[in-house]
Short mmCIF file of C-alpha atoms and ligand atoms in Angstrom, two decimals:
data_model
loop_
_atom_site.label_atom_id
_atom_site.label_comp_id
_atom_site.label_asym_id
_atom_site.label_seq_id
_atom_site.Cartn_x
_atom_site.Cartn_y
_atom_site.Cartn_z
CA MET A 1 -177.60 134.32 169.84
CA ARG A 2 -175.93 130.89 169.79
CA ILE A 3 -172.34 131.10 168.68
CA ALA A 4 -169.95 128.23 167.90
CA VAL A 5 -166.35 129.25 168.50
CA PHE A 6 -164.03 126.96 166.53
CA SER A 7 -160.29 126.54 167.20
CA THR A 8 -160.83 127.61 170.81
CA LYS A 9 -157.82 127.86 173.09
CA GLN A 10 -157.99 128.79 176.78
CA HIS A 11 -157.18 132.43 175.98
CA ASP A 12 -160.12 132.64 173.51
CA ARG A 13 -162.43 131.29 176.19
CA ASP A 14 -161.07 133.70 178.83
CA TYR A 15 -161.15 136.90 176.76
CA LEU A 16 -164.47 136.20 175.00
CA THR A 17 -166.13 135.23 178.28
CA GLU A 18 -164.87 138.42 179.93
CA GLY A 19 -166.03 140.61 177.01
CA ASN A 20 -169.35 138.77 176.80
CA ARG A 21 -170.44 140.11 180.21
CA ALA A 22 -171.77 143.15 178.32
CA PHE A 23 -173.65 141.06 175.73
CA GLY A 24 -174.80 137.75 177.22
CA PHE A 25 -174.37 135.67 174.06
CA ASP A 26 -174.55 131.89 174.31
CA PHE A 27 -171.12 130.55 173.35
CA GLU A 28 -170.22 126.97 172.53
CA PHE A 29 -166.44 126.62 172.63
CA LEU A 30 -165.07 123.91 170.32
CA GLU A 31 -161.38 123.06 170.30
CA THR A 32 -161.47 121.55 166.84
CA ARG A 33 -160.75 123.45 163.66
CA LEU A 34 -163.62 124.13 161.27
CA ASP A 35 -163.03 122.48 157.90
CA HIS A 36 -164.74 119.91 155.67
CA THR A 37 -163.84 117.09 158.10
CA THR A 38 -165.44 118.75 161.14
CA ILE A 39 -168.39 120.40 159.45
CA GLY A 40 -170.63 117.67 160.93
CA LEU A 41 -170.27 119.41 164.31
CA VAL A 42 -172.18 122.40 163.02
CA GLN A 43 -175.67 122.67 164.47
CA PRO A 44 -178.29 125.38 164.05
CA TYR A 45 -176.07 128.10 165.53
CA ASP A 46 -176.62 131.75 164.64
CA VAL A 47 -172.94 132.49 164.10
CA VAL A 48 -169.71 130.54 163.73
CA SER A 49 -166.50 132.20 164.84
CA VAL A 50 -163.21 131.04 163.31
CA PHE A 51 -159.48 131.79 163.43
CA VAL A 52 -156.53 131.78 161.02
CA ASN A 53 -156.33 128.06 160.25
CA ASP A 54 -160.02 127.15 159.97
CA ILE A 55 -160.94 126.52 156.33
CA VAL A 56 -164.18 128.11 155.25
CA ASP A 57 -164.39 126.89 151.67
CA LYS A 58 -167.39 126.21 149.40
CA GLN A 59 -168.23 122.89 151.05
CA VAL A 60 -168.16 124.40 154.54
CA LEU A 61 -170.17 127.44 153.43
CA ASP A 62 -172.83 125.22 151.81
CA THR A 63 -173.23 123.35 155.10
CA LEU A 64 -173.41 126.57 157.10
CA LYS A 65 -176.11 127.82 154.75
CA SER A 66 -178.07 124.58 155.08
CA HIS A 67 -178.11 125.25 158.86
CA HIS A 68 -179.30 128.84 158.21
CA ILE A 69 -176.04 130.26 159.59
CA ASN A 70 -175.54 133.63 157.97
CA HIS A 71 -172.52 135.05 159.76
CA VAL A 72 -168.90 133.88 159.93
CA ALA A 73 -167.05 135.98 162.52
CA LEU A 74 -163.28 135.83 162.03
CA ARG A 75 -161.22 136.53 165.15
CA CYS A 76 -158.29 137.75 163.05
CA ALA A 77 -157.41 140.36 160.42
CA GLY A 78 -156.42 138.07 157.51
CA PHE A 79 -159.25 136.39 155.58
CA ASN A 80 -157.41 134.26 153.00
CA ASN A 81 -158.95 131.11 154.56
CA VAL A 82 -162.53 132.14 153.64
CA ASP A 83 -164.02 131.91 150.14
CA LEU A 84 -165.40 135.44 150.31
CA ASN A 85 -167.04 135.51 146.88
CA TYR A 86 -168.89 132.27 147.53
CA ALA A 87 -169.98 133.48 150.98
CA LYS A 88 -171.31 136.63 149.34
CA SER A 89 -173.19 134.60 146.70
CA LEU A 90 -174.88 132.63 149.52
CA GLY A 91 -175.68 135.79 151.49
CA ILE A 92 -173.38 134.78 154.38
CA ALA A 93 -171.81 137.83 156.04
CA VAL A 94 -168.12 137.61 156.96
CA SER A 95 -166.69 139.88 159.63
CA ARG A 96 -163.13 140.21 160.88
CA VAL A 97 -161.00 142.17 163.29
CA PRO A 98 -159.27 144.58 160.94
CA ALA A 99 -157.07 146.24 163.56
CA TYR A 100 -156.52 144.92 167.03
CA SER A 101 -153.01 145.86 167.83
CA PRO A 102 -150.67 146.40 164.92
CA GLU A 103 -147.99 147.19 167.49
CA ALA A 104 -148.25 143.64 168.89
CA VAL A 105 -147.27 142.10 165.55
CA ALA A 106 -144.77 144.86 164.76
CA GLU A 107 -142.97 144.41 168.09
CA HIS A 108 -142.81 140.64 167.56
CA THR A 109 -141.43 141.21 164.06
CA VAL A 110 -138.62 143.35 165.44
CA ALA A 111 -138.05 140.83 168.24
CA LEU A 112 -137.40 138.18 165.56
CA MET A 113 -134.97 140.53 163.78
CA MET A 114 -133.09 141.38 166.97
CA THR A 115 -132.92 137.79 168.17
CA LEU A 116 -131.66 136.51 164.82
CA ASN A 117 -129.05 139.24 164.67
CA ARG A 118 -127.66 139.19 168.22
CA LYS A 119 -128.50 135.50 168.82
CA THR A 120 -129.84 136.09 172.32
CA HIS A 121 -131.68 132.74 172.15
CA LYS A 122 -128.33 130.98 171.76
CA ALA A 123 -126.55 133.16 174.31
CA TYR A 124 -129.27 132.39 176.88
CA ASN A 125 -128.67 128.64 176.56
CA ARG A 126 -124.89 129.01 176.57
CA VAL A 127 -124.80 131.05 179.77
CA LYS A 128 -127.13 128.53 181.46
CA GLU A 129 -124.35 125.99 180.86
CA ASN A 130 -121.56 128.34 181.95
CA ASN A 131 -120.38 128.66 178.36
CA PHE A 132 -119.32 132.28 178.04
CA SER A 133 -117.66 131.98 174.64
CA LEU A 134 -118.71 134.60 172.10
CA ARG A 135 -117.85 132.40 169.14
CA GLY A 136 -120.67 132.47 166.56
CA LEU A 137 -122.56 135.29 168.29
CA LEU A 138 -121.27 138.13 166.11
CA GLY A 139 -124.04 140.49 165.01
CA PHE A 140 -124.34 143.74 163.06
CA ASN A 141 -125.66 147.22 163.84
CA PHE A 142 -129.17 147.94 162.60
CA HIS A 143 -128.15 151.61 162.62
CA GLY A 144 -127.33 152.59 159.04
CA LYS A 145 -128.86 149.46 157.42
CA THR A 146 -131.62 149.50 154.81
CA ALA A 147 -134.90 147.76 155.63
CA GLY A 148 -137.37 146.89 152.85
CA ILE A 149 -140.99 146.74 154.01
CA ILE A 150 -143.48 144.98 151.73
CA GLY A 151 -146.97 146.16 152.68
CA THR A 152 -147.13 149.45 154.56
CA GLY A 153 -150.56 149.24 156.18
CA LYS A 154 -151.06 149.25 159.93
CA ILE A 155 -148.45 146.64 160.88
CA GLY A 156 -145.89 147.63 158.22
CA SER A 157 -146.12 151.29 159.31
CA SER A 158 -145.59 150.33 162.93
CA VAL A 159 -142.51 148.24 162.01
CA ILE A 160 -141.17 151.20 160.03
CA LYS A 161 -141.46 153.54 163.03
CA ILE A 162 -139.51 151.14 165.23
CA LEU A 163 -136.82 150.55 162.61
CA GLN A 164 -136.45 154.27 161.97
CA GLY A 165 -135.91 154.63 165.72
CA LEU A 166 -133.02 152.19 165.37
CA GLY A 167 -131.51 154.31 162.60
CA CYS A 168 -132.49 152.23 159.55
CA SER A 169 -133.23 153.70 156.11
CA ILE A 170 -136.62 152.52 154.89
CA LEU A 171 -137.62 151.30 151.42
CA CYS A 172 -141.27 150.37 150.86
CA TYR A 173 -143.35 148.52 148.33
CA ASP A 174 -147.15 148.83 148.43
CA PRO A 175 -149.69 149.41 145.64
CA GLN A 176 -151.21 152.06 147.92
CA PRO A 177 -148.34 154.24 149.14
CA SER A 178 -148.74 156.28 152.31
CA GLN A 179 -147.96 160.01 152.08
CA SER A 180 -147.33 160.23 155.82
CA LEU A 181 -144.64 157.53 155.59
CA CYS A 182 -143.03 159.43 152.69
CA ASP A 183 -143.16 162.62 154.79
CA ALA A 184 -141.46 160.67 157.59
CA GLY A 185 -138.57 159.75 155.28
CA ALA A 186 -139.56 156.34 153.84
CA GLU A 187 -138.97 155.81 150.11
CA TYR A 188 -141.40 153.87 147.91
CA VAL A 189 -139.67 151.84 145.19
CA ASP A 190 -140.65 149.01 142.84
CA MET A 191 -140.34 145.46 144.09
CA PRO A 192 -137.08 144.54 142.28
CA SER A 193 -135.36 147.66 143.68
CA LEU A 194 -136.55 146.85 147.20
CA LEU A 195 -135.26 143.28 146.89
CA GLN A 196 -131.90 144.43 145.49
CA ARG A 197 -131.22 147.27 147.94
CA SER A 198 -132.47 145.94 151.30
CA ASP A 199 -130.33 144.39 154.04
CA ILE A 200 -133.49 143.35 155.88
CA ILE A 201 -136.78 142.47 154.15
CA SER A 202 -140.02 142.16 156.10
CA LEU A 203 -143.43 141.08 154.75
CA HIS A 204 -146.59 142.84 155.93
CA CYS A 205 -149.12 142.44 153.11
CA PRO A 206 -152.19 140.20 153.08
CA LEU A 207 -152.11 136.90 151.18
CA PHE A 208 -154.15 136.73 147.98
CA GLU A 209 -154.02 134.17 145.16
CA SER A 210 -152.28 136.91 143.12
CA ASN A 211 -149.34 137.26 145.51
CA ARG A 212 -148.95 133.65 146.65
CA HIS A 213 -145.19 132.90 146.62
CA LEU A 214 -144.37 136.56 146.21
CA ILE A 215 -140.98 135.52 147.53
CA ASP A 216 -139.95 132.78 145.10
CA SER A 217 -136.61 131.70 143.67
CA HIS A 218 -136.53 134.65 141.25
CA ALA A 219 -137.16 137.17 144.06
CA ILE A 220 -134.41 135.53 146.13
CA THR A 221 -131.98 135.82 143.21
CA LEU A 222 -132.44 139.60 143.31
CA MET A 223 -131.71 139.89 147.05
CA LYS A 224 -128.40 140.92 148.61
CA HIS A 225 -126.10 138.09 149.65
CA GLY A 226 -126.74 137.36 153.35
CA VAL A 227 -130.07 139.22 153.49
CA MET A 228 -132.34 138.94 156.54
CA LEU A 229 -135.86 137.85 155.55
CA ILE A 230 -138.78 138.09 157.98
CA ASN A 231 -142.36 136.90 157.46
CA THR A 232 -144.93 137.56 160.15
CA SER A 233 -147.77 138.01 157.66
CA ARG A 234 -149.00 134.79 156.01
CA GLY A 235 -147.00 131.65 155.20
CA GLY A 236 -148.18 131.40 151.59
CA LEU A 237 -146.34 134.62 150.71
CA VAL A 238 -143.07 132.69 150.57
CA ASP A 239 -142.17 129.57 148.64
CA SER A 240 -140.67 127.37 151.37
CA ASP A 241 -138.66 125.21 148.94
CA ALA A 242 -137.11 128.29 147.35
CA ILE A 243 -136.27 129.61 150.82
CA ILE A 244 -134.52 126.36 151.73
CA HIS A 245 -132.48 126.63 148.55
CA GLY A 246 -131.67 130.27 149.41
CA LEU A 247 -130.53 129.26 152.91
CA LYS A 248 -128.36 126.42 151.59
CA SER A 249 -126.67 128.73 149.11
CA LYS A 250 -126.21 131.32 151.94
CA LYS A 251 -128.01 133.96 149.87
CA ILE A 252 -130.42 134.21 152.80
CA GLY A 253 -128.31 134.89 155.87
CA TYR A 254 -131.13 135.03 158.41
CA LEU A 255 -134.73 133.86 158.29
CA GLY A 256 -137.42 134.74 160.82
CA LEU A 257 -140.90 133.25 160.47
CA ASP A 258 -144.00 133.58 162.59
CA VAL A 259 -146.11 131.99 159.87
CA TYR A 260 -145.60 128.99 157.62
CA GLU A 261 -147.33 127.78 154.47
CA MET A 262 -148.49 124.49 156.00
CA GLU A 263 -148.86 125.78 159.56
CA SER A 264 -152.42 124.53 159.94
CA GLU A 265 -151.03 121.02 160.49
CA LEU A 266 -148.64 122.19 163.20
CA PHE A 267 -149.20 125.50 164.89
CA PHE A 268 -151.16 126.08 168.10
CA GLU A 269 -150.73 122.42 169.16
CA ASP A 270 -148.24 120.71 171.48
CA LEU A 271 -146.62 118.13 169.20
CA SER A 272 -143.51 117.70 171.34
CA THR A 273 -144.03 113.95 171.68
CA GLU A 274 -145.11 113.40 168.07
CA ILE A 275 -143.10 112.68 164.93
CA VAL A 276 -143.55 115.71 162.71
CA GLN A 277 -144.23 114.49 159.19
CA ASP A 278 -143.60 117.79 157.41
CA ASP A 279 -140.05 117.44 156.04
CA THR A 280 -139.99 120.98 154.68
CA PHE A 281 -140.73 122.40 158.12
CA THR A 282 -138.15 120.24 159.89
CA ARG A 283 -135.53 121.19 157.28
CA LEU A 284 -136.30 124.88 157.80
CA ALA A 285 -136.26 124.57 161.59
CA GLY A 286 -132.90 122.76 161.41
CA PHE A 287 -130.91 125.70 160.01
CA PRO A 288 -128.88 127.52 162.68
CA ASN A 289 -129.80 130.92 161.21
CA VAL A 290 -133.56 130.31 161.16
CA LEU A 291 -135.89 131.35 163.97
CA ILE A 292 -139.51 130.19 163.82
CA THR A 293 -142.30 131.10 166.21
CA GLY A 294 -145.74 129.49 166.00
CA HIS A 295 -147.94 132.39 164.88
CA GLN A 296 -147.72 134.37 168.11
CA GLY A 297 -147.36 137.89 166.71
CA PHE A 298 -150.90 138.74 167.85
CA PHE A 299 -150.46 137.21 171.30
CA THR A 300 -150.51 140.14 173.73
CA HIS A 301 -153.02 141.11 176.39
CA GLU A 302 -153.94 144.28 174.50
CA ALA A 303 -154.49 142.44 171.21
CA LEU A 304 -156.59 139.65 172.77
CA THR A 305 -158.75 142.20 174.57
CA GLN A 306 -159.35 144.05 171.31
CA ILE A 307 -159.96 140.85 169.30
CA ALA A 308 -162.67 139.78 171.76
CA ALA A 309 -164.24 143.27 171.87
CA THR A 310 -164.38 143.64 168.06
CA THR A 311 -165.62 140.09 167.47
CA LEU A 312 -168.40 140.56 170.03
CA ASN A 313 -169.29 143.93 168.56
CA ASN A 314 -169.41 142.44 165.03
CA ILE A 315 -171.78 139.73 166.27
CA HIS A 316 -173.90 142.35 168.04
CA GLN A 317 -173.99 144.56 164.92
CA PHE A 318 -175.05 141.62 162.77
CA SER A 319 -177.78 140.68 165.23
CA GLN A 320 -179.10 144.26 164.82
CA GLY A 321 -179.12 143.87 161.03
CA LYS A 322 -176.03 146.06 160.58
CA THR A 323 -172.86 145.17 158.71
CA ASN A 324 -170.57 148.15 159.34
CA PRO A 325 -167.82 148.52 156.73
CA GLU A 326 -165.03 148.59 159.36
CA GLY A 327 -165.75 145.05 160.53
CA PHE A 328 -167.52 143.35 157.62
CA LEU A 329 -165.89 142.29 154.36
P1 LIG B 401 -153.42 146.38 156.44
O1 LIG B 401 -154.63 146.09 155.63
O2 LIG B 401 -153.44 147.54 157.37
O3 LIG B 401 -152.17 146.60 155.44
C1 LIG B 401 -151.86 145.74 154.39
C2 LIG B 401 -151.11 146.55 153.34
O4 LIG B 401 -150.65 145.64 152.34
C3 LIG B 401 -151.99 147.59 152.63
O5 LIG B 401 -151.36 148.85 152.67
C4 LIG B 401 -152.10 147.08 151.20
O6 LIG B 401 -152.17 148.12 150.23
C5 LIG B 401 -150.80 146.29 151.09
N1 LIG B 401 -150.78 145.30 150.00
C6 LIG B 401 -151.81 144.61 149.47
N2 LIG B 401 -151.35 143.78 148.51
C7 LIG B 401 -150.01 143.96 148.45
C8 LIG B 401 -148.98 143.39 147.66
N3 LIG B 401 -149.24 142.45 146.74
N4 LIG B 401 -147.71 143.80 147.87
C9 LIG B 401 -147.43 144.75 148.79
N5 LIG B 401 -148.37 145.31 149.57
C10 LIG B 401 -149.64 144.92 149.39
O7 LIG B 401 -153.07 145.04 157.20
P2 LIG B 401 -152.22 144.87 158.55
O8 LIG B 401 -153.10 145.03 159.72
O9 LIG B 401 -151.00 145.69 158.45
O10 LIG B 401 -151.84 143.32 158.45
C11 LIG B 401 -150.99 142.82 157.45
C12 LIG B 401 -151.02 141.31 157.48
O11 LIG B 401 -150.42 140.85 158.68
C13 LIG B 401 -152.43 140.68 157.52
O12 LIG B 401 -152.98 140.56 156.22
C14 LIG B 401 -152.17 139.33 158.14
O13 LIG B 401 -151.92 138.41 157.11
C15 LIG B 401 -150.89 139.54 158.94
N6 LIG B 401 -151.10 139.40 160.40
C16 LIG B 401 -150.32 138.54 161.09
C17 LIG B 401 -150.49 138.40 162.47
C18 LIG B 401 -149.64 137.48 163.29
O14 LIG B 401 -150.03 137.15 164.43
N7 LIG B 401 -148.48 137.05 162.82
C19 LIG B 401 -151.48 139.14 163.12
C20 LIG B 401 -152.25 140.04 162.37
C21 LIG B 401 -152.05 140.16 161.01
#
């Protein structure tokens, strides 16, 4: 099996190589993203493996098919960057890593909340400069606050458990409610109620065309003044321009992002000596009450080990003519 791994970083190479000892696949690691501009790099591989910001659209799928490549192995859970219906129509199988470590993303989500609230990132820098003033560092207790969780699957449920441990009341919105979360004290409500009643709102649903800009200017209007909004799911769930407006009007009191609508132009690269051309991003990053991380929710040893293991197993399954429903879409 010859496998092209697009968007390779050193950690992909390390964890896939380690996991591959049991399989002996022939990997070609490519640092570039797969999209219509790099499709020329595709050769007669058996499988291409991609990550969150590769773009597997009709044009890319046609080229894969012309090279007789019948398997796209995602190394992530989300699949909004693949035209699934078109892949299906061409007979190209698409696999993903449905669950690698929901706790990894959940813990990062709560880290964003805690940092925004108690401003430890600012305190760290102050103390380094012998500035021990507390001015501007005032936070609030999570205990007794209401957290609204949109999407209560694996990651959302894990966030809920942590927040309940901190003493938060939990409101949820999900078209498929979980009885066990209800039994544990969470309350499912409709979206407007969640937006109106929550002090903290956190997004944990997948991105589809139908919920793109789920958080738009109307949704923001419904929120409490000074709400904390967190998105570690997919950037397209929030309308960045509406968020900027919400921050300027102080309706949004805190914003934590691990994902961003146009992140494919920025994230996972060192651009520290470049001039960033994305004015929306630089405006967002310039607010004192905004904390952005570059899509690192998944980035733990446990998650990377599981991502490599599941990706390799999906490739193995496919090579045996199997497309198990846990891994294949
Ligand atoms: P999951 O499939 O276990 O849960 C998703 C939940 O969202 C499901 O319960 C589903 O019913 C619900 N849902 C679907 N459409 C919805 C809608 N319109 N409104 C509200 N809820 C809706 O997925 P998961 O493992 O919990 O992952 C959630 C998302 O987190 C992924 O889709 C991915 O985009 C994102 N993610 C981010 C990172 C990161 O590093 N930041 C890593 C992994 C996953």
